[in-house]
mmCIF file of C-alpha atoms in Angstrom:
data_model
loop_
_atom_site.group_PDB
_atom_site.id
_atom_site.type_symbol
_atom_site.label_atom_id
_atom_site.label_comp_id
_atom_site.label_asym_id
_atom_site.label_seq_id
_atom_site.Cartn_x
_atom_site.Cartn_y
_atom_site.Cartn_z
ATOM 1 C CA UNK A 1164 0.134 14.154 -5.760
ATOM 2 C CA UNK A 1165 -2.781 12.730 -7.507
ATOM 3 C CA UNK A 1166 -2.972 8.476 -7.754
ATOM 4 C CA UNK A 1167 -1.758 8.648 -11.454
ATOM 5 C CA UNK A 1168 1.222 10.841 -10.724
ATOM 6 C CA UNK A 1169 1.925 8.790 -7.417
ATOM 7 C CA UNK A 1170 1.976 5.700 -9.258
ATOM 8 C CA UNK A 1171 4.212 6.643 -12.228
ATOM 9 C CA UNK A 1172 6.452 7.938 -9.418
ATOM 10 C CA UNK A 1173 6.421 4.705 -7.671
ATOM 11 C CA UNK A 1174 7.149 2.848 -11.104
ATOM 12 C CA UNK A 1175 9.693 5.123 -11.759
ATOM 13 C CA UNK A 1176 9.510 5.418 -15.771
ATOM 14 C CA UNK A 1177 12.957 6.199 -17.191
ATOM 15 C CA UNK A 1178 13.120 7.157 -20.835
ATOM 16 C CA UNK A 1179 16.421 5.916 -21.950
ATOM 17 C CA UNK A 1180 16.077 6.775 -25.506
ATOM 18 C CA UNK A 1181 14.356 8.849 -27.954
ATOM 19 C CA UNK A 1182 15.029 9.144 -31.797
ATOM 20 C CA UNK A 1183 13.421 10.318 -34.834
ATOM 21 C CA UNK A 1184 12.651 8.088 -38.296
ATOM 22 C CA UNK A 1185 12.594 10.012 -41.215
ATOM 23 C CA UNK A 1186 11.356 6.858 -44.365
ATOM 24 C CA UNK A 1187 10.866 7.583 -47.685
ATOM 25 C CA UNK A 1188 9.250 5.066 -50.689
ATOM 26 C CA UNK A 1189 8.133 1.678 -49.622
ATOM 27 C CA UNK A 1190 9.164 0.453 -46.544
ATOM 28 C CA UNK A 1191 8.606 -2.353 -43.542
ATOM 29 C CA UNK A 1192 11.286 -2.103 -40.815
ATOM 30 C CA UNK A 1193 11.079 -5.226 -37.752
ATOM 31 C CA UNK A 1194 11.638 -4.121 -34.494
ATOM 32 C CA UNK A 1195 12.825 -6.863 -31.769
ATOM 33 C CA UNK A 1196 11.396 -7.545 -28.723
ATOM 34 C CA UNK A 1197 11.192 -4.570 -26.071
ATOM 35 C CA UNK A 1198 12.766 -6.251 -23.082
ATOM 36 C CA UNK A 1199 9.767 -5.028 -20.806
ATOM 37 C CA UNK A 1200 9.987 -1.553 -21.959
ATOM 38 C CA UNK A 1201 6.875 0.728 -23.013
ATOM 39 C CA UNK A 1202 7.542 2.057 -26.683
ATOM 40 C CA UNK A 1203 5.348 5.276 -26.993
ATOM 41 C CA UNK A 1204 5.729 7.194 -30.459
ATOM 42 C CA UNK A 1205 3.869 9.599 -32.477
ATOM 43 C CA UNK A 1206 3.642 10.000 -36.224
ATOM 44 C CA UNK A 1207 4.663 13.897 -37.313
ATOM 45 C CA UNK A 1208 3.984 13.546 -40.719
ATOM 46 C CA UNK A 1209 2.478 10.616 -43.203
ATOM 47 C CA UNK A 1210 0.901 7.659 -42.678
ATOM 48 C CA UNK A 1211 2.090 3.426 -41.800
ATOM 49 C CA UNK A 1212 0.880 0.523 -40.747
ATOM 50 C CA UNK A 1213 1.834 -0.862 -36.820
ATOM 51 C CA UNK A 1214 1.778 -4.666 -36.550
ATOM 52 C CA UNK A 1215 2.233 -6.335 -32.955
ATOM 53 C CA UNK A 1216 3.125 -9.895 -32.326
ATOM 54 C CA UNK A 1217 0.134 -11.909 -30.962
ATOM 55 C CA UNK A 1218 -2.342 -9.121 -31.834
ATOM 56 C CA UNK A 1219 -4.308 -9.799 -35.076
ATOM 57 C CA UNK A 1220 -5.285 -6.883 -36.143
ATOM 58 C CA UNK A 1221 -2.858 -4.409 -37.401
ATOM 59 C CA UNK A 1222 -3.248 -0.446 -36.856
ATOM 60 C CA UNK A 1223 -3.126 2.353 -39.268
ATOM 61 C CA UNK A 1224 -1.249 5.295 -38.045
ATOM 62 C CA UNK A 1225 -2.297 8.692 -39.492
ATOM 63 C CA UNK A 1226 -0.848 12.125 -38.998
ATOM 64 C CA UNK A 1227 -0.965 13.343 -35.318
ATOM 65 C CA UNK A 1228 -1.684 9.823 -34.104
ATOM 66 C CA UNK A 1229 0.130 8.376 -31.149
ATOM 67 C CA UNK A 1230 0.594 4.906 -29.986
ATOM 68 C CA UNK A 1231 1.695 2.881 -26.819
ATOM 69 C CA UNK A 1232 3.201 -0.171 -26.757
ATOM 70 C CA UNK A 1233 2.720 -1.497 -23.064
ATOM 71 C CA UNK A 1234 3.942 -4.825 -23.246
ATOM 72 C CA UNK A 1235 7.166 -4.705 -24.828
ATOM 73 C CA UNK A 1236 6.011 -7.225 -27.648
ATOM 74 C CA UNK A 1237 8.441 -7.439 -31.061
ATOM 75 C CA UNK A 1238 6.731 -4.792 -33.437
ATOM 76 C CA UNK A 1239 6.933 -4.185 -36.934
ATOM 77 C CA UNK A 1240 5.758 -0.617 -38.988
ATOM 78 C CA UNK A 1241 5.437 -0.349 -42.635
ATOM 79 C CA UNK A 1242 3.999 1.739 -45.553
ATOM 80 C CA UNK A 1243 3.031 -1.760 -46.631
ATOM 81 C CA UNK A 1244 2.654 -4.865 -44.504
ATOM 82 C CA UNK A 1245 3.101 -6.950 -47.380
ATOM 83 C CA UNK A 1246 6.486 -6.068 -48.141
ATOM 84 C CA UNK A 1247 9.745 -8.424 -46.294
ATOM 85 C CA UNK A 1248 10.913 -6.366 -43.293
ATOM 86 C CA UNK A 1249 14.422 -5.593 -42.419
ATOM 87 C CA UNK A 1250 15.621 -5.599 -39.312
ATOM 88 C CA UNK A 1251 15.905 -2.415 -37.279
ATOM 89 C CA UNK A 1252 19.305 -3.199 -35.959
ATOM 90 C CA UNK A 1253 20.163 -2.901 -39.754
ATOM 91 C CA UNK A 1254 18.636 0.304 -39.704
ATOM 92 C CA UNK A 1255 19.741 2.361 -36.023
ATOM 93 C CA UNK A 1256 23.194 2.192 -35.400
ATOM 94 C CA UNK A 1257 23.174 0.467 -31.465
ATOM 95 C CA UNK A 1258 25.158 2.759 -30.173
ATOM 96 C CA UNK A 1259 22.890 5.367 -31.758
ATOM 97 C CA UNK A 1260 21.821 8.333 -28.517
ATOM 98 C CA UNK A 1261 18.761 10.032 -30.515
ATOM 99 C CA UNK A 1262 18.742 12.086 -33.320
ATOM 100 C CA UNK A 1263 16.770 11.101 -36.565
ATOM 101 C CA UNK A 1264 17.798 8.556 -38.728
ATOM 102 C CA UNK A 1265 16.915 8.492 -42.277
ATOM 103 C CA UNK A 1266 15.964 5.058 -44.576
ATOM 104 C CA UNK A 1267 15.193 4.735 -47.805
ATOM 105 C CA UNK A 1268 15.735 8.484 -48.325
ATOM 106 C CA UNK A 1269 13.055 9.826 -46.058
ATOM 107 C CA UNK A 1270 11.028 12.125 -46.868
ATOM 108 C CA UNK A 1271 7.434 10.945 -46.787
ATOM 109 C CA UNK A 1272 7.062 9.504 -42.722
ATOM 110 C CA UNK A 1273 8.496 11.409 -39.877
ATOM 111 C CA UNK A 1274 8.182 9.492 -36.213
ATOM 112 C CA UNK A 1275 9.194 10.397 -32.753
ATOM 113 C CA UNK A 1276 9.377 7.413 -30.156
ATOM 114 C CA UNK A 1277 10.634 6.880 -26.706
ATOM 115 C CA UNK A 1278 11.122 4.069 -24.602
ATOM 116 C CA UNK A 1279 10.735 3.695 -21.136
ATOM 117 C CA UNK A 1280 12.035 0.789 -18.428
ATOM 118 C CA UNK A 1281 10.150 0.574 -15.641
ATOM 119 C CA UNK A 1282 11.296 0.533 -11.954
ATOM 120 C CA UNK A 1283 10.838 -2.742 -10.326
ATOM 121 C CA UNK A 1284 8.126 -6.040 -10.204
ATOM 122 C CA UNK A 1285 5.755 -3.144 -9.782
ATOM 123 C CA UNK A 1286 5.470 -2.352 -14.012
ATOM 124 C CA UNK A 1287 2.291 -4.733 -13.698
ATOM 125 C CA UNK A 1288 0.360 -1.929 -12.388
ATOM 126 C CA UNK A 1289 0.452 0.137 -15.288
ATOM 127 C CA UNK A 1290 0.908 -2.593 -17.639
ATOM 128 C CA UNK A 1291 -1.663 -5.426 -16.933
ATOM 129 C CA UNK A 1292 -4.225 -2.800 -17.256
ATOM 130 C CA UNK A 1293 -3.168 -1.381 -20.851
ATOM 131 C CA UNK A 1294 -4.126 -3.645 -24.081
ATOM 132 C CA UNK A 1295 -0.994 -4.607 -26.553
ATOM 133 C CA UNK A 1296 -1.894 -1.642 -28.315
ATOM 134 C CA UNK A 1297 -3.088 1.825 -27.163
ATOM 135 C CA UNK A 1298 -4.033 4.085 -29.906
ATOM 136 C CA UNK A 1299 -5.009 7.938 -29.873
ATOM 137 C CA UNK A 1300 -5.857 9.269 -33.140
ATOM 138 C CA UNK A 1301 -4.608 12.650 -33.575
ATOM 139 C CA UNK A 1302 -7.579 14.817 -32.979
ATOM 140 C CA UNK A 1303 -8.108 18.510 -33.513
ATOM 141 C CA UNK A 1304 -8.205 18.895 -29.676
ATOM 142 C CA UNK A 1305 -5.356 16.903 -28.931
ATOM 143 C CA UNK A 1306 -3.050 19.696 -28.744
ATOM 144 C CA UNK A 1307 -1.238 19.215 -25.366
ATOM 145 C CA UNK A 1308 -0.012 16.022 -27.073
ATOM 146 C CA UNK A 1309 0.939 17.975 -30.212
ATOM 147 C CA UNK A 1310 2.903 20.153 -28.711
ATOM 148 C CA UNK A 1311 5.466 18.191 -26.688
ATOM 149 C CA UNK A 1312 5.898 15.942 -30.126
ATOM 150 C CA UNK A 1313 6.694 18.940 -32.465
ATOM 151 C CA UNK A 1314 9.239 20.399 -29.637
ATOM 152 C CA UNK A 1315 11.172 17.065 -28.953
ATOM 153 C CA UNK A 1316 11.186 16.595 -33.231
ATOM 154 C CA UNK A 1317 12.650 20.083 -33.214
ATOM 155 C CA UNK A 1318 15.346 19.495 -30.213
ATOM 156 C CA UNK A 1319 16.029 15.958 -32.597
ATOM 157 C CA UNK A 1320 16.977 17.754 -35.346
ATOM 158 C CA UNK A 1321 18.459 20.576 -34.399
ATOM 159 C CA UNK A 1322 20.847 19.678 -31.182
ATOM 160 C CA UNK A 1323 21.021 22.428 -28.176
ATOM 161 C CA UNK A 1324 23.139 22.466 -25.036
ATOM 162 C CA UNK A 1325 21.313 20.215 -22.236
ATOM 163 C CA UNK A 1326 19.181 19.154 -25.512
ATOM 164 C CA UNK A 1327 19.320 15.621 -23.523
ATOM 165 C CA UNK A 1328 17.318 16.736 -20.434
ATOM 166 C CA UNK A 1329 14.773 18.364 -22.511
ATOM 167 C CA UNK A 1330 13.833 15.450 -24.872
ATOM 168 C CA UNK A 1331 13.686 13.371 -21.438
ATOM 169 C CA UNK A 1332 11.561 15.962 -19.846
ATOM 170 C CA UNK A 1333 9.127 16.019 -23.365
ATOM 171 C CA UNK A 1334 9.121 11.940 -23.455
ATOM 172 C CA UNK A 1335 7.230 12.002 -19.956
ATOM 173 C CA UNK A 1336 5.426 14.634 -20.988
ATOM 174 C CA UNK A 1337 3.945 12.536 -24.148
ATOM 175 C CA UNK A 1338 3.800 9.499 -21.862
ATOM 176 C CA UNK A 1339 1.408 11.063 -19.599
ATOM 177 C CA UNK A 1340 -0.811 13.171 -21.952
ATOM 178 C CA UNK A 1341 -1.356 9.554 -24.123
ATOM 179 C CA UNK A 1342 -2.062 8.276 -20.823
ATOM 180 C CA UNK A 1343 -4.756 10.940 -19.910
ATOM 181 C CA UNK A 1344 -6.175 10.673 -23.489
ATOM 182 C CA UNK A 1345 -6.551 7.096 -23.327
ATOM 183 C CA UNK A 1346 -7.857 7.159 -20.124
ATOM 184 C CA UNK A 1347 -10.403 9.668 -21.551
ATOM 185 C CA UNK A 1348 -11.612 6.899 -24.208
ATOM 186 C CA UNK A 1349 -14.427 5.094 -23.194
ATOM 187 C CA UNK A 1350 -15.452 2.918 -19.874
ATOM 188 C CA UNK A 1351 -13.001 0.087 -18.865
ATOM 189 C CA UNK A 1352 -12.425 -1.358 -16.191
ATOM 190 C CA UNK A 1353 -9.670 -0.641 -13.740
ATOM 191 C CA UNK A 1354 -8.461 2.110 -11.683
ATOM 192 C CA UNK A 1355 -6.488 3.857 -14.840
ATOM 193 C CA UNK A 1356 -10.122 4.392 -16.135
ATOM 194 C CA UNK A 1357 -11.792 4.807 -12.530
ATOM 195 C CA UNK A 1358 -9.682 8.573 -12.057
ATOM 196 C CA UNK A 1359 -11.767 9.813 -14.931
ATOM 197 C CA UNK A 1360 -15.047 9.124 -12.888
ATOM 198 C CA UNK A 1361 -15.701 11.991 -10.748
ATOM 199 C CA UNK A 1362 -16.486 9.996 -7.508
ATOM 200 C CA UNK A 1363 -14.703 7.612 -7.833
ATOM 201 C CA UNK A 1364 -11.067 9.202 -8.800
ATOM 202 C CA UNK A 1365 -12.067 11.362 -5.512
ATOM 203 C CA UNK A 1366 -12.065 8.289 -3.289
ATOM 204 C CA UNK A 1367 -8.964 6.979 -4.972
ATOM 205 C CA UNK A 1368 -7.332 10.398 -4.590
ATOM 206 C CA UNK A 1369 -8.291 10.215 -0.912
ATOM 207 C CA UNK A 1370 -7.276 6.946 -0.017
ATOM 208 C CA UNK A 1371 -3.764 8.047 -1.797
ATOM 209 C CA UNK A 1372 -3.352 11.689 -0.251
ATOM 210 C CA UNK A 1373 -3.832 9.409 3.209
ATOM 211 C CA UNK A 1374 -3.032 5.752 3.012
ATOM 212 C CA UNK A 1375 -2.258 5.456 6.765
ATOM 213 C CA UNK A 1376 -5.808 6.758 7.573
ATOM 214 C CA UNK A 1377 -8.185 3.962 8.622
ATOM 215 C CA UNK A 1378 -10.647 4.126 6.155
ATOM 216 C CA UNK A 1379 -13.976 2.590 6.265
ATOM 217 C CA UNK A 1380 -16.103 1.982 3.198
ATOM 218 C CA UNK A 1381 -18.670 4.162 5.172
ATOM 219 C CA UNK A 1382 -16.337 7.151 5.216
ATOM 220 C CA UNK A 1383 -15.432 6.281 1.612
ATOM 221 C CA UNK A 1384 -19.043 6.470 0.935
ATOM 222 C CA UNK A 1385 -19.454 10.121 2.740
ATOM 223 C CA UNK A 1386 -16.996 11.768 0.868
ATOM 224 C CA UNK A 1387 -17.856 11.039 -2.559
ATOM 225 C CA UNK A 1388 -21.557 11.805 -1.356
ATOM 226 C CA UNK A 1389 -22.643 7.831 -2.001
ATOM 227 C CA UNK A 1390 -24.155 4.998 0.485
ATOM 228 C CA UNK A 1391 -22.201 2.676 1.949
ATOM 229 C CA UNK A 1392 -23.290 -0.085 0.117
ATOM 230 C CA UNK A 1393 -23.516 1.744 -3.593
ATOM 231 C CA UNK A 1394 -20.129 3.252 -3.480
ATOM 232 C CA UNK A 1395 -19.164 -0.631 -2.252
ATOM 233 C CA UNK A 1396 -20.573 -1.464 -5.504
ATOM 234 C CA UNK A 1397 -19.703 0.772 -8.212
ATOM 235 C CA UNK A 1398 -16.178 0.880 -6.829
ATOM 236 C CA UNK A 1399 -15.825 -2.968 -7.456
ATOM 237 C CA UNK A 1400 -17.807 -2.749 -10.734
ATOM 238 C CA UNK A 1401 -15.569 -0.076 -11.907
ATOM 239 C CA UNK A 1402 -12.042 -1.012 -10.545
ATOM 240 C CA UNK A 1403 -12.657 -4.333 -10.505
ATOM 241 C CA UNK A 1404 -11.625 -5.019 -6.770
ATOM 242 C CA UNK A 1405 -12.560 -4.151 -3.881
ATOM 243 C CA UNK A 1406 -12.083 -0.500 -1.956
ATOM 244 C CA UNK A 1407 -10.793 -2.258 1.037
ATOM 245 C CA UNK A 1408 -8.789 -4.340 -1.304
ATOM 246 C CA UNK A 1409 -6.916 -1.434 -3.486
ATOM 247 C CA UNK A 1410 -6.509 0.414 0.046
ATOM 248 C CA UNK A 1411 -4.294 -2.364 1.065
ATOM 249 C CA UNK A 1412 -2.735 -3.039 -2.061
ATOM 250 C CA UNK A 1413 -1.731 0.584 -2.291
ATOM 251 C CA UNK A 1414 0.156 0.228 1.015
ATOM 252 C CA UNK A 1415 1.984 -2.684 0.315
ATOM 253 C CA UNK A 1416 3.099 -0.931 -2.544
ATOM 254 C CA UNK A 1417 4.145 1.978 -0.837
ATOM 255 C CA UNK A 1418 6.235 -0.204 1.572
ATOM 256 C CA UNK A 1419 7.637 -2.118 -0.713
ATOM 257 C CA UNK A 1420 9.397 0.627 -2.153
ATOM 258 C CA UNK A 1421 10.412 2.076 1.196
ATOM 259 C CA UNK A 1422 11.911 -1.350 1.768
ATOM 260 C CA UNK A 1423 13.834 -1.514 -0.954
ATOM 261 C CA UNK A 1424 14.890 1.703 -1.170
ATOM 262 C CA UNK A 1425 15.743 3.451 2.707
ATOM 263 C CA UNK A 1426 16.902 1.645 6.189
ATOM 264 C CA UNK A 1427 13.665 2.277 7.563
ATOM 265 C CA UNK A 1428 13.050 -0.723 9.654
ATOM 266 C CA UNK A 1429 9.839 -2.904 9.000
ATOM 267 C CA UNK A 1430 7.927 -1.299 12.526
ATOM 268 C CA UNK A 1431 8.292 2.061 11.195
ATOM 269 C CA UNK A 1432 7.203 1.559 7.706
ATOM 270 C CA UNK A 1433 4.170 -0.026 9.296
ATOM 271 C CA UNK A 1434 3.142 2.387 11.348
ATOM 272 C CA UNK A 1435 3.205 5.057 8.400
ATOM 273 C CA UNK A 1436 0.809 2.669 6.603
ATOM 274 C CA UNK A 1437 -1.423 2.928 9.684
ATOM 275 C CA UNK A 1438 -0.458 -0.357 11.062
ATOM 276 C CA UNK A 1439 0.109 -0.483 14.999
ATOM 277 C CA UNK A 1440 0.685 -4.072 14.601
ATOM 278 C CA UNK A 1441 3.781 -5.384 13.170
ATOM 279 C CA UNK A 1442 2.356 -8.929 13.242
ATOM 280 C CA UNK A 1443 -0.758 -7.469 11.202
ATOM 281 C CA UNK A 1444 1.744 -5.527 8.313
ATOM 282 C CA UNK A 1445 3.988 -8.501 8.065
ATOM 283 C CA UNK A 1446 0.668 -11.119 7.413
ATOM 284 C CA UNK A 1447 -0.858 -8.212 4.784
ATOM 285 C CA UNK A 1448 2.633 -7.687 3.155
ATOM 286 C CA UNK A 1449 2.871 -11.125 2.832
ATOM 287 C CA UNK A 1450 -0.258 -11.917 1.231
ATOM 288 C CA UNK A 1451 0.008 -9.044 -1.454
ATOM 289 C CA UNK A 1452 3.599 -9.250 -2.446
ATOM 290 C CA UNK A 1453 4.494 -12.996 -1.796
ATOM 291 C CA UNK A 1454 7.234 -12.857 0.830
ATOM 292 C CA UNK A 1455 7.867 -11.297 4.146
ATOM 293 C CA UNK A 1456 8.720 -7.549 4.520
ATOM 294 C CA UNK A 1457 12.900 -8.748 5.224
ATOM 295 C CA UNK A 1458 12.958 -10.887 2.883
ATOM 296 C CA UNK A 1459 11.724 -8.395 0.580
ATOM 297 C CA UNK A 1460 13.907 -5.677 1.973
ATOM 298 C CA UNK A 1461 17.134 -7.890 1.552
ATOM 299 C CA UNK A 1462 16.015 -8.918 -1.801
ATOM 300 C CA UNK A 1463 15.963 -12.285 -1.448
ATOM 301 C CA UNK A 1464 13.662 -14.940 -1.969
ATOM 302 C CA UNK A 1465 11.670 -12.357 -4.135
ATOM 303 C CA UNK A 1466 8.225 -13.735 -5.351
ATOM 304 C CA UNK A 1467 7.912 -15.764 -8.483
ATOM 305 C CA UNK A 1468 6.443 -14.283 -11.524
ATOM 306 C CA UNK A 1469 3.398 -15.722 -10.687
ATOM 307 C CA UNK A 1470 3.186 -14.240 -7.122
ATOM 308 C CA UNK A 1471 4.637 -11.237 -8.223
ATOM 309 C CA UNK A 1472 1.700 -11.110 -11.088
ATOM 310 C CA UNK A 1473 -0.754 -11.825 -8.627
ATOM 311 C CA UNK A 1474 0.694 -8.968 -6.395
ATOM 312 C CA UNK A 1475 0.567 -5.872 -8.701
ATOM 313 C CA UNK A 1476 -3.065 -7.153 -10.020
ATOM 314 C CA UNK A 1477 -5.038 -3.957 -8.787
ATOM 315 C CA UNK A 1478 -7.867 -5.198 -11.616
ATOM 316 C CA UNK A 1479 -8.248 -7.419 -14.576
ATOM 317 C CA UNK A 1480 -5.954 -7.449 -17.133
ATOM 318 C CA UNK A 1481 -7.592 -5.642 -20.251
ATOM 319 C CA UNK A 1482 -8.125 -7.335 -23.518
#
């Protein structure tokens, strides 16, 4: 797989809704706080403001455009900010499973939104890296993001056998083409934005395709056609750590996730990662995920937010 797929895999998104809103008139609906989720939606038809606690700015949402929501913050949209909100739970019936619901007659916005819990103290991969709001403005060429929108709007409204597999299937599908288009946008730092620079995504993909390989900044360097010491450098400029650094990350991971999830033992899960030395796993695993690979594997004494923050940190968090 390539690093983006292998690290939504390792997060483990799981969309566990998707619905339509169909508004009509003047409007403002509150929506509570996430609970750690990732709201993703895209706008079908008309236009509304998005308004994000503890961002200042609010965002105006246009026809084709699609937004992310990566850190589960209370949101509100609206036709007009200025008007009082109600709250959504006055609005979408909580024991609602899709569909689209209707308010104040519809007619004039149409949205589509998912949202996705994430597997695990691992989320702050993806998450730390992503601002409050990400927002791709429907463009002409956007249409591998159109496309997956218009079909899950259809399967909303008009209910098939297995309908519920397919509007899963589409919600990953919009996750991951926002993802690609925002990743598109611009030079950030980080290794979301590194994939989209030629040598360096190819010296991320290799250190993924092979993390138990003993790489060397030198051999790094080779394959991507670079000197030692300028790949050295434009990896940390542009990921904002160092190769060496996101190799070992990576593996800890990786073994994390084996830990928690099989009966491998801790020797065998080290020597996948390319560690002869249990000694040597057990001092790195410790170091990047804040306990010992047992205690980790059992579950217990898991690492404090902090720790766990500091863990997942592959680069700085974005503004």
């Amino acid at each position: 797989m390539d690093p983006l797929s292998d690290v939504l895999s390792l997060l483990k998104p799981r969309n566990y809704l998707s619905a339509g809103l169909d508004a009509g008139g003047d409007w403002a609906i509150q929506f509570p706080d996430q609970q750690a989720a990732i709201k993703c939606g895209a706008v079908v038809s008309g236009q509304c403001w998005l308004s994000v606690e503890g961002v200042p700015d609010a965002v105006r949402l246009d026809t084709g455009d699609c937004f992310l929501l990566p850190r589960g913050r209370p949101f509100r949209l609206a036709s007009d900010l200025s008007l009082p909100p109600v709250a959504a739970s006055t609005i979408f019936s909580p024991a609602r499973t899709g569909g689209i619901t209707s308010h104040n007659g519809g007619g004039d916005f149409l949205l589509v939104s998912s949202r996705f819990a994430l597997a695990g103290d691992h989320a702050g991969i993806l998450l730390r890296m992503l601002p409050p709001i990400v927002h791709i403005r429907g463009e002409s060429d956007r249409s591998a993001l159109r496309w997956p929108v218009e079909r899950m709007m259809q399967e909303l409204r008009e209910p098939q056998p297995g309908g519920f597999l397919v509007v899963e299937h589409l919600a990953h599908m919009i996750l991951i083409e926002a993802l690609r288009l925002h990743m598109a946008e611009g030079l950030r730092v980080g290794w979301l934005f590194a994939l989209a620079d030629r040598q360096m995504g190819a010296a991320i993909n290799a250190m993924h395709d092979d993390p138990a390989h003993g790489w060397t900044l030198q051999e790094l360097g080779e394959r991507v056609g670079m000197s030692r010491s300028t790949f050295a450098l434009k990896f940390k400029q542009m990921v904002g750590t160092s190769a060496m650094d996101y190799l070992t990350r990576w593996r800890m991971l990786l073994a994390g996730d084996r830990l928690a999830n099989s009966s491998d033992p801790v020797s065998v899960v080290a020597l996948s990662l390319g560690y002869e030395s249990e000694s040597a796993f057990s001092t790195a695993f410790k170091r990047v995920m804040g306990c010992s690979p047992r205690q980790y594997g059992r579950g217990r004494n898991a690492p404090s937010h902090g720790q766990a923050a500091n863990a997942n940190r592959l680069e700085p968090i974005a503004s």
